[in-house]
Short mmCIF file of C-alpha atoms in Angstrom, two decimals:
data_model
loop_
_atom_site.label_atom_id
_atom_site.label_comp_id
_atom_site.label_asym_id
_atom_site.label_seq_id
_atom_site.Cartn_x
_atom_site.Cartn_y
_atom_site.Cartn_z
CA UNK A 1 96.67 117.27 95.98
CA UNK A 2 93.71 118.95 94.86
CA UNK A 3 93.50 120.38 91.12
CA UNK A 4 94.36 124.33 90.61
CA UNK A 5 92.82 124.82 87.42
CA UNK A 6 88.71 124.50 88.69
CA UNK A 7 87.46 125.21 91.86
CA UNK A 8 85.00 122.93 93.48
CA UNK A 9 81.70 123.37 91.61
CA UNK A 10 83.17 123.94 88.07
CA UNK A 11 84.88 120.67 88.48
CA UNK A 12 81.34 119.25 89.66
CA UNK A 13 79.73 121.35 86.25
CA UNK A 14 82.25 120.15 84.14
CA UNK A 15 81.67 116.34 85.30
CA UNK A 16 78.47 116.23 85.13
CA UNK A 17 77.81 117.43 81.93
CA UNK A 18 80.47 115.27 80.30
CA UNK A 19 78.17 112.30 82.21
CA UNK A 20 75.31 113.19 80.30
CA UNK A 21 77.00 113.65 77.37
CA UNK A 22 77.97 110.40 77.39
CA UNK A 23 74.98 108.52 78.22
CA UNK A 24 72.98 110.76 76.65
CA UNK A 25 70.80 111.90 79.55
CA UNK A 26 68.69 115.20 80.08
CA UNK A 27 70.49 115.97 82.61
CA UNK A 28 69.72 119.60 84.75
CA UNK A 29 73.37 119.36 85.52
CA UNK A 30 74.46 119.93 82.13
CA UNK A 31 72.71 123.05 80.94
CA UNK A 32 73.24 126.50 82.84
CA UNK A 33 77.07 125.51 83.65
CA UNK A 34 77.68 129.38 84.53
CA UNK A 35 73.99 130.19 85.92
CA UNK A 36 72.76 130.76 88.95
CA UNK A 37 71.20 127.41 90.05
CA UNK A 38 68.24 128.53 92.40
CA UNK A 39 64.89 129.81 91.22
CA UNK A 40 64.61 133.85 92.25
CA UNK A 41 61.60 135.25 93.37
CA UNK A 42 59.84 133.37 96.23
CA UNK A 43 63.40 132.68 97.93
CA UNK A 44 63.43 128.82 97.15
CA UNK A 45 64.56 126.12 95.10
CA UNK A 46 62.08 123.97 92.80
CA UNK A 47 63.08 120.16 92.76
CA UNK A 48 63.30 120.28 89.03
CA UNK A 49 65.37 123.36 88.76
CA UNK A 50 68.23 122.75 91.80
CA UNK A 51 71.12 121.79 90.00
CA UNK A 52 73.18 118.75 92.13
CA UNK A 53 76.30 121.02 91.65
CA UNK A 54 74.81 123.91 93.60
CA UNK A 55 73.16 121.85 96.40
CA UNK A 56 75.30 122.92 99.73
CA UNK A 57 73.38 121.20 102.49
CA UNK A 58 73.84 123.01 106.42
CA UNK A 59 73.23 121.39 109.23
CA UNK A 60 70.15 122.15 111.32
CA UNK A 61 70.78 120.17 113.87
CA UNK A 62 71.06 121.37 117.48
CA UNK A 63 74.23 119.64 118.54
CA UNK A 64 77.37 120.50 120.52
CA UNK A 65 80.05 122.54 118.40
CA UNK A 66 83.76 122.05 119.53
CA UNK A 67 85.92 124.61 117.93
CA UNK A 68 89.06 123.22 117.75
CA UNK A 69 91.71 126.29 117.53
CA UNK A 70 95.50 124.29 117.70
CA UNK A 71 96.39 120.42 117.92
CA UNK A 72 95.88 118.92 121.19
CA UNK A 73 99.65 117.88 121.26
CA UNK A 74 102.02 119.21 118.96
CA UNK A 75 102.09 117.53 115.58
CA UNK A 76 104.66 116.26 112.87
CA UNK A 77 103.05 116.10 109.02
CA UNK A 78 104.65 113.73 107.15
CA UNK A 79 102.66 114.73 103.75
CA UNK A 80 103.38 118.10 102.54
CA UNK A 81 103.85 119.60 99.07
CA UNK A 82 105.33 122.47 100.16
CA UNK A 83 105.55 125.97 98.34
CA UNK A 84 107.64 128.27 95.86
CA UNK A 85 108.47 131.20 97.87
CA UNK A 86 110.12 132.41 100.77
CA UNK A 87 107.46 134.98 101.48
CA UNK A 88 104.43 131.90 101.32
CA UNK A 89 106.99 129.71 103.62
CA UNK A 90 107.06 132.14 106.09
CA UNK A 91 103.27 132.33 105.74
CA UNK A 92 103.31 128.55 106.42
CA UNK A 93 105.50 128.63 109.34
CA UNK A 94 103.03 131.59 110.73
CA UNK A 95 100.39 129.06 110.28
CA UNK A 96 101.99 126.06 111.77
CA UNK A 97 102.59 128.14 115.12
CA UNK A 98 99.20 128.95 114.88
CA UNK A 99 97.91 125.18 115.23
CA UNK A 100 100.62 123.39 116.59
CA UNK A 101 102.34 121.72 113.80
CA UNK A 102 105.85 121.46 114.78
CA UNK A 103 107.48 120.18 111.84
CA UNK A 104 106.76 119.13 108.08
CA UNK A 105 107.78 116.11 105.70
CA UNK A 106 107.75 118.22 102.39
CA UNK A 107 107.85 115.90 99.24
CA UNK A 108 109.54 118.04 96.69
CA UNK A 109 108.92 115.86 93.50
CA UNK A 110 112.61 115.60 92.09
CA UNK A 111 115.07 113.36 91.98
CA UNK A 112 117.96 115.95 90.67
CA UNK A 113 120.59 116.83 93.04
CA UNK A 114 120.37 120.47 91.39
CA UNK A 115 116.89 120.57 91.32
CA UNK A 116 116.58 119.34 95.48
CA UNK A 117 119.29 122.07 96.22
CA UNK A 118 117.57 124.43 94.84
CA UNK A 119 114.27 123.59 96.82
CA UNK A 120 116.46 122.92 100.05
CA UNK A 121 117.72 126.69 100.00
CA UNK A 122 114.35 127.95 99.79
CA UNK A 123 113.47 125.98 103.07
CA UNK A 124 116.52 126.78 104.35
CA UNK A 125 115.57 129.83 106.88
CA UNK A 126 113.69 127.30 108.67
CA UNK A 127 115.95 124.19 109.47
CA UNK A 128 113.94 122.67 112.37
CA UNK A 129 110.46 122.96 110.80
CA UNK A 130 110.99 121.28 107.35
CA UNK A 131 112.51 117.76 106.66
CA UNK A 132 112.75 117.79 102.39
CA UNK A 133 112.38 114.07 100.80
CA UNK A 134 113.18 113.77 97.42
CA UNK A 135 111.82 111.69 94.34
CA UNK A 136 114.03 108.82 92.67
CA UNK A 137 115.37 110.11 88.93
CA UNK A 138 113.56 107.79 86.54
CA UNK A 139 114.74 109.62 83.44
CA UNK A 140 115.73 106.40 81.22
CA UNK A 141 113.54 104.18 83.39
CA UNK A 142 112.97 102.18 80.28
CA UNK A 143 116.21 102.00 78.59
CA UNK A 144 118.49 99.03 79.18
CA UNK A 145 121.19 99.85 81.80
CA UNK A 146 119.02 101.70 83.97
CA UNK A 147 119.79 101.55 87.43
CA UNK A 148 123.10 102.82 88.79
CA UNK A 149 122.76 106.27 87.65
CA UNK A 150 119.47 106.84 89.52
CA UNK A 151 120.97 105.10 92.68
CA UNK A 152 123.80 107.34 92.65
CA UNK A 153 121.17 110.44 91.82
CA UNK A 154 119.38 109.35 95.39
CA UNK A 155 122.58 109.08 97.03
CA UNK A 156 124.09 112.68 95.82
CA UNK A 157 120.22 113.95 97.00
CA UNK A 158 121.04 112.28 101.00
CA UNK A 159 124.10 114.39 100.74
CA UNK A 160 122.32 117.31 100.14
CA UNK A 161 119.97 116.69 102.69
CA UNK A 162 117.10 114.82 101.43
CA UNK A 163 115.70 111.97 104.36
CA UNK A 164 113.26 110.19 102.70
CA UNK A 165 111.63 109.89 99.42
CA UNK A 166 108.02 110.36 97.98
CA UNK A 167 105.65 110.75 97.10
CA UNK A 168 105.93 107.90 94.55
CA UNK A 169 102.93 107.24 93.00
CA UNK A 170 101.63 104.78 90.99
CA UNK A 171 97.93 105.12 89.83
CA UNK A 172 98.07 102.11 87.43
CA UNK A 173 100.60 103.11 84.61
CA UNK A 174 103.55 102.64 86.92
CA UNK A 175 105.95 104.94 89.10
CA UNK A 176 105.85 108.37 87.70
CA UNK A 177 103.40 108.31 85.11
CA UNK A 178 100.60 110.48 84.75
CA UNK A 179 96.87 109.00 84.38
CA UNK A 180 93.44 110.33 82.75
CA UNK A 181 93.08 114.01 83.75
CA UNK A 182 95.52 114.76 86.96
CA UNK A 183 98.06 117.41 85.98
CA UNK A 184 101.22 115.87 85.12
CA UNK A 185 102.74 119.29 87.57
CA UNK A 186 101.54 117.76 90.47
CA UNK A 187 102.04 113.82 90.28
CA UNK A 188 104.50 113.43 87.75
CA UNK A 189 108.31 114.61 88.14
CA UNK A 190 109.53 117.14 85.54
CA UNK A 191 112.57 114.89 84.70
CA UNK A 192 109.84 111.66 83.74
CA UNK A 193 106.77 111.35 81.92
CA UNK A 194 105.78 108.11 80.72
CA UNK A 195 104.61 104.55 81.63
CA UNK A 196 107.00 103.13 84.01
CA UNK A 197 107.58 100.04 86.67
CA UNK A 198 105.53 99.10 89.49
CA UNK A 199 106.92 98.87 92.72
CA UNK A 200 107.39 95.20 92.72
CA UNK A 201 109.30 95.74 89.15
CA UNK A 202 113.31 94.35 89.50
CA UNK A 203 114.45 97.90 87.88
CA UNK A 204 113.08 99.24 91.43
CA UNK A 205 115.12 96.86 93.58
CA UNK A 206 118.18 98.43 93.62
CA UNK A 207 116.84 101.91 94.97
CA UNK A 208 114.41 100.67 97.64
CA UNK A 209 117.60 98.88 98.74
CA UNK A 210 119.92 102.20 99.13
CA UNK A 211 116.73 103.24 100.51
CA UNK A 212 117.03 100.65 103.62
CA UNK A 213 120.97 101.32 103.48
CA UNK A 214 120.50 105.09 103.74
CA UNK A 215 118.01 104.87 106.19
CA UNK A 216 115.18 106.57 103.98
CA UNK A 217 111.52 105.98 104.40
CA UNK A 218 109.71 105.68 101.28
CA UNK A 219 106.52 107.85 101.27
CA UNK A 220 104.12 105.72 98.39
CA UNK A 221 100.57 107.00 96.99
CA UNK A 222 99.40 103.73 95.34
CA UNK A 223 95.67 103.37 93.54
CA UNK A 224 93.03 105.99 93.99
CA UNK A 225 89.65 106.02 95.94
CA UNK A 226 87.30 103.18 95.65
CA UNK A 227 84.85 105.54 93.78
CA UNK A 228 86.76 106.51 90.86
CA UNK A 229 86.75 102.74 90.03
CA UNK A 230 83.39 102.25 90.07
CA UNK A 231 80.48 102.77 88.01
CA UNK A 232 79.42 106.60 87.22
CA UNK A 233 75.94 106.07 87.84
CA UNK A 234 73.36 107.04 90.54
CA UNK A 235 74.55 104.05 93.01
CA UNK A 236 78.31 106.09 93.05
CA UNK A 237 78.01 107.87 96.22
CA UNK A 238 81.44 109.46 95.96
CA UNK A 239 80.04 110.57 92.22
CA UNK A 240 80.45 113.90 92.69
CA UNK A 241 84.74 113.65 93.86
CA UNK A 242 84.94 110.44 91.97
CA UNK A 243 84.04 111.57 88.01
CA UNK A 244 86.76 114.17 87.44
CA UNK A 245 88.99 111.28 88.41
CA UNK A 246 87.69 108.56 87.17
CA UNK A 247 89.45 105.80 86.54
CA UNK A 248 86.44 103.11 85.60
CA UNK A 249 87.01 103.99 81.74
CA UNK A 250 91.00 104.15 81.20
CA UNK A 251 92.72 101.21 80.09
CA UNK A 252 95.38 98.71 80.04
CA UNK A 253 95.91 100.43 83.57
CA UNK A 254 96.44 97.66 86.36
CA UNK A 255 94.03 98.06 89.00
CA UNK A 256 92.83 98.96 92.30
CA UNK A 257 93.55 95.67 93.96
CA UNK A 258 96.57 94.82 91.35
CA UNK A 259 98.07 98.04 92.61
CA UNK A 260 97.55 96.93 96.36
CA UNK A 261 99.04 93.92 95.46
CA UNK A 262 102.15 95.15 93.89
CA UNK A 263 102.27 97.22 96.82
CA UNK A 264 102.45 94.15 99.13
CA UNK A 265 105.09 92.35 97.06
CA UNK A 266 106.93 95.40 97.33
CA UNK A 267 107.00 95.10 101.03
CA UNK A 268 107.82 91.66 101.35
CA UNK A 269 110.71 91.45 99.30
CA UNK A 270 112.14 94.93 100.65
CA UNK A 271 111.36 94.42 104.17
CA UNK A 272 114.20 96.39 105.62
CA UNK A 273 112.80 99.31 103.71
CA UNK A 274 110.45 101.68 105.74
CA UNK A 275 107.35 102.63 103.92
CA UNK A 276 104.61 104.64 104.52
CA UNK A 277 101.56 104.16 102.53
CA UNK A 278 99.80 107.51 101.51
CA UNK A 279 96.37 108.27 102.27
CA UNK A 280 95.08 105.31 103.99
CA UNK A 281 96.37 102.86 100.49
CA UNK A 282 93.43 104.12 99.33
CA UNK A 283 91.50 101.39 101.97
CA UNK A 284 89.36 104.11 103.55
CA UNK A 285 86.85 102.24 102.67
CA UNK A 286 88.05 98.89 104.02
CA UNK A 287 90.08 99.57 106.92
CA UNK A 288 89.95 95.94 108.08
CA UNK A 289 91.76 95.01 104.47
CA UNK A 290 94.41 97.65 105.62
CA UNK A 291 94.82 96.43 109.13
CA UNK A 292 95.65 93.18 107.87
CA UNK A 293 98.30 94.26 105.48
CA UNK A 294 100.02 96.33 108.51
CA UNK A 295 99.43 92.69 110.26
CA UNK A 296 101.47 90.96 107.68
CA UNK A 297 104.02 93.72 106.89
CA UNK A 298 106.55 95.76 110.06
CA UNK A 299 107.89 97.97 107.70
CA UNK A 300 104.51 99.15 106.60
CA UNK A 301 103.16 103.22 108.17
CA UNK A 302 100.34 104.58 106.61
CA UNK A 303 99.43 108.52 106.64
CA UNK A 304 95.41 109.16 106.55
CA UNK A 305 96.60 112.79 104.56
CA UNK A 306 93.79 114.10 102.26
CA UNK A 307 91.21 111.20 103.98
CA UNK A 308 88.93 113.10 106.65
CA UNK A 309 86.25 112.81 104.42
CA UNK A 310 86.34 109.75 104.02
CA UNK A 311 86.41 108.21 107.32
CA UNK A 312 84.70 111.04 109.29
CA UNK A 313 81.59 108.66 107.56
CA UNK A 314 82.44 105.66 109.68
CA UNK A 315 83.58 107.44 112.98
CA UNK A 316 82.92 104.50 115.39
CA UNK A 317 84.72 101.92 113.12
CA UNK A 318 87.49 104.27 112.72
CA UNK A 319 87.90 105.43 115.82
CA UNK A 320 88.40 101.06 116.61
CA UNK A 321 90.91 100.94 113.78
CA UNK A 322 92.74 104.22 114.59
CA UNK A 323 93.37 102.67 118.37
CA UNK A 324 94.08 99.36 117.15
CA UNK A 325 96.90 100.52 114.95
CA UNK A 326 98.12 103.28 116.44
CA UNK A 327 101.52 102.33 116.26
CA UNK A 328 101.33 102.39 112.22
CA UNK A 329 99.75 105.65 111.56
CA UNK A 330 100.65 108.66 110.65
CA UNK A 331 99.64 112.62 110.69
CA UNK A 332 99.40 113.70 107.01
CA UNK A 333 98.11 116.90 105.04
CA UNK A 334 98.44 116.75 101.47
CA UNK A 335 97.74 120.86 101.36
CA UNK A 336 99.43 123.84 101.77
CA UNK A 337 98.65 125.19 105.28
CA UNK A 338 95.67 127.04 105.92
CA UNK A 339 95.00 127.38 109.07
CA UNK A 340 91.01 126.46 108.78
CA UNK A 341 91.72 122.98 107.08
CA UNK A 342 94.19 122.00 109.64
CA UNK A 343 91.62 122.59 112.18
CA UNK A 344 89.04 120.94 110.46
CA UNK A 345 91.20 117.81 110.81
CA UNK A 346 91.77 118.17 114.63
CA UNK A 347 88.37 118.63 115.27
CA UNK A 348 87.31 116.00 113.12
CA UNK A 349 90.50 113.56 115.15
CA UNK A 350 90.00 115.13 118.79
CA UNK A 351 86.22 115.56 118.97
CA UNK A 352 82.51 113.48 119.31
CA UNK A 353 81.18 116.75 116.83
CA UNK A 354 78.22 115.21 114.84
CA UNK A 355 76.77 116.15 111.63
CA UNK A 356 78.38 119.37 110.51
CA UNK A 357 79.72 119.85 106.68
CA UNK A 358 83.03 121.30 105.45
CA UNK A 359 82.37 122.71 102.12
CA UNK A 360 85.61 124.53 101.60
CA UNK A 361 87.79 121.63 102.78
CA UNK A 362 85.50 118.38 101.43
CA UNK A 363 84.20 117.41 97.71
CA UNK A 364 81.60 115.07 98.67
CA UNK A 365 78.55 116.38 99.68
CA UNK A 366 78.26 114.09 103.19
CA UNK A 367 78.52 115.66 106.83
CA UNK A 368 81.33 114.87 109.15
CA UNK A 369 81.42 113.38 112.33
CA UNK A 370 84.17 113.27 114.88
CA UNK A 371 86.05 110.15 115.75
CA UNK A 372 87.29 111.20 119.54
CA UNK A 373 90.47 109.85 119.11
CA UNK A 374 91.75 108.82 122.99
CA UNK A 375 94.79 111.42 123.92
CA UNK A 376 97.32 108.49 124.57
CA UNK A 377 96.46 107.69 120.90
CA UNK A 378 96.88 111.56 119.35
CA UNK A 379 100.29 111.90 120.72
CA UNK A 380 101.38 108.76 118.56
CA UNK A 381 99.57 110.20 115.55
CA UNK A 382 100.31 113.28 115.72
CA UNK A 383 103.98 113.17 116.66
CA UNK A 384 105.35 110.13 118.06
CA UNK A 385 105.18 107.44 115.59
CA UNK A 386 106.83 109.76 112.64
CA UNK A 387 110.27 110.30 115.44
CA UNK A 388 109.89 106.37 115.23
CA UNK A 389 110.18 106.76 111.34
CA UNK A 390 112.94 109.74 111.43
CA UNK A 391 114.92 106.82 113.92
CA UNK A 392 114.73 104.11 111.89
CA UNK A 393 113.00 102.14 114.65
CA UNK A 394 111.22 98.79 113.18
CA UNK A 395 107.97 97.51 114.15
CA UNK A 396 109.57 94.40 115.30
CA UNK A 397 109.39 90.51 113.53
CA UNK A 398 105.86 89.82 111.39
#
């Protein structure tokens, strides 16, 4: 999810002057945090003066524009944070009609029986539009003895209702701990904050296990875009996303590809388990590394939620990856419903649109281009594949 605190260009402000502060660069980013950027007077921007935080580029290309007003085929999110109110639920539901969603996954973040019933009754007006998942209770995830108390927390939460659980994440400090800057509200469970296991870790065997036994899919955010691993320097070109969230300077955390790894492990060893790996596992950027981990593991889904940007780069290889696996993916948002973003996304899935920007909906300064997903594929992305998941249905032998 996307941070509350800052919109878009303070974020972008506040990053890049904490750059140059670092590195001790002149940097035009770093003065005038709360100016105007552009130069007044003869209606344009000097070279020297536009600030990189201010630079909104608009497409001047003559091209065909596809306005995409509701899902081609009706659509099931499996990645939803959900809301606080009944008044902004019924909003929600007004927007869903609006573009076809027909139902939403929505990961309430807790692992308490009292705090899940107390989400489930706000939902409860609308019982066939909202599944609820729940969280596992890791409160004591590092005492000795842990274990049977947090399988019996999951199993009081299926009572209530819950039918999956997630988000889990794990950004390199283990399941449920918070890392660098991201708000501990939106990641980390009230009931846990703290370094805990990896998914691989033996204290997680027993719940992924009454997960498979329950016949709850595990929804799991591991690592973080490529860019917030890599250098901060004029080569980054997710720099402008990637600093606020940088990961490059935080240690003892285990890795991008140590996170995929215990991911993998995780898989193997609980492979009557469904999972469904958030946002791409972070492989946006190497969807052939992804395709061969759904290759190696059946139990393995992955969502694309909070990714358009990403791939809209690469719409030809995408398009080839999203109709090679189309079996394994999964409609995902990651926001709470407005009805613009969620038709950003079908236009960006459904048409051949070239070289037109999102600024409201995208941190990176790059156009998007549509991947024209085939129909026959959109119906098992948008809806299909997740009553696969809600059935339990496997993949079939690796």
């Amino acid at each position: 999810m996307r941070s509350k605190g800052m919109n878009r260009r303070q974020l972008m402000a506040f990053s890049a002057a904490a750059f140059a502060a670092r590195v001790g660069l002149a940097c035009p980013l770093a003065h005038s945090m709360g100016s105007e950027a552009h130069v007044q007077g003869k209606g344009e921007d000097l070279p020297d003066r536009l600030l990189l935080k201010d630079w909104r580029p608009r497409s001047i290309y003559k091209v065909p524009v596809t306005e995409v007003a509701k899902a081609r085929y009706p659509v099931i999110d499996l990645h939803n944070h959900g809301v606080n109110s009944a008044e902004q639920i019924r909003q929600i539901v007004e927007s869903m009609d609006a573009t076809g969603v027909e139902k939403a996954v929505i990961l309430t973040g807790t692992g308490r029986p009292e705090s899940f019933a107390q989400a489930r009754a706000i939902y409860s007006s609308y019982p066939q539009r909202f599944e609820l998942w729940c969280h596992f209770d890791l409160r004591g995830v590092n005492n000795p003895g842990f274990g049977p108390d947090a399988v019996k927390a999951l199993e009081e939460c299926h009572r209530l209702g819950a039918r999956g659980v997630g988000e889990l994440h794990d950004k390199g400090n283990g399941l449920g701990a918070s890392v660098g800057t991201e708000p501990t509200s939106w990641h980390t469970p009230a009931e846990f904050i703290g370094p805990g296991p990896h998914p691989d870790d033996p204290r997680m065997d027993s719940l992924f296990k009454k997960c498979s036994e329950l016949g709850m899919p595990v929804s799991i955010h591991v690592s973080d875009p490529i860019w917030t691993y890599l250098p901060m320097d004029n080569h980054n070109d997710g720099y402008m996303t990637a600093f606020h969230w940088r990961l490059d300077d935080k240690p003892g955390l285990l890795g991008h590809d140590g996170l995929l790894e215990s991911l993998e492990r995780t898989l193997k060893k609980h492979s009557e388990t469904t999972f469904i790996a958030c946002h791409l596992a972070n492989l946006d950027y190497d969807l052939t590394r992804l395709g061969q981990m759904l290759d190696r593991n059946p139990n393995l889904y992955a969502d694309f939620a909070a990714r358009m940007s990403e791939i809209s780069t690469i719409p030809r290889f995408a398009n080839q990856f999203f109709q090679k696996y189309q079996d394994r993916l999964v409609f995902g948002s990651d926001f709470t419903y407005t009805p613009g973003e969620l038709r950003s996304m079908f236009r960006t899935l459904e048409t051949l649109d070239e070289h037109y920007y999102y600024e409201d909906y995208s941190d990176y300064l790059w156009p998007f281009y549509g991947l024209g997903i085939p129909d026959a594929v959109l119906k098992k992305i948008y809806r299909e594949n997740a009553l696969r998941i809600f059935a339990g249905e496997s993949n079939g032998p690796a």
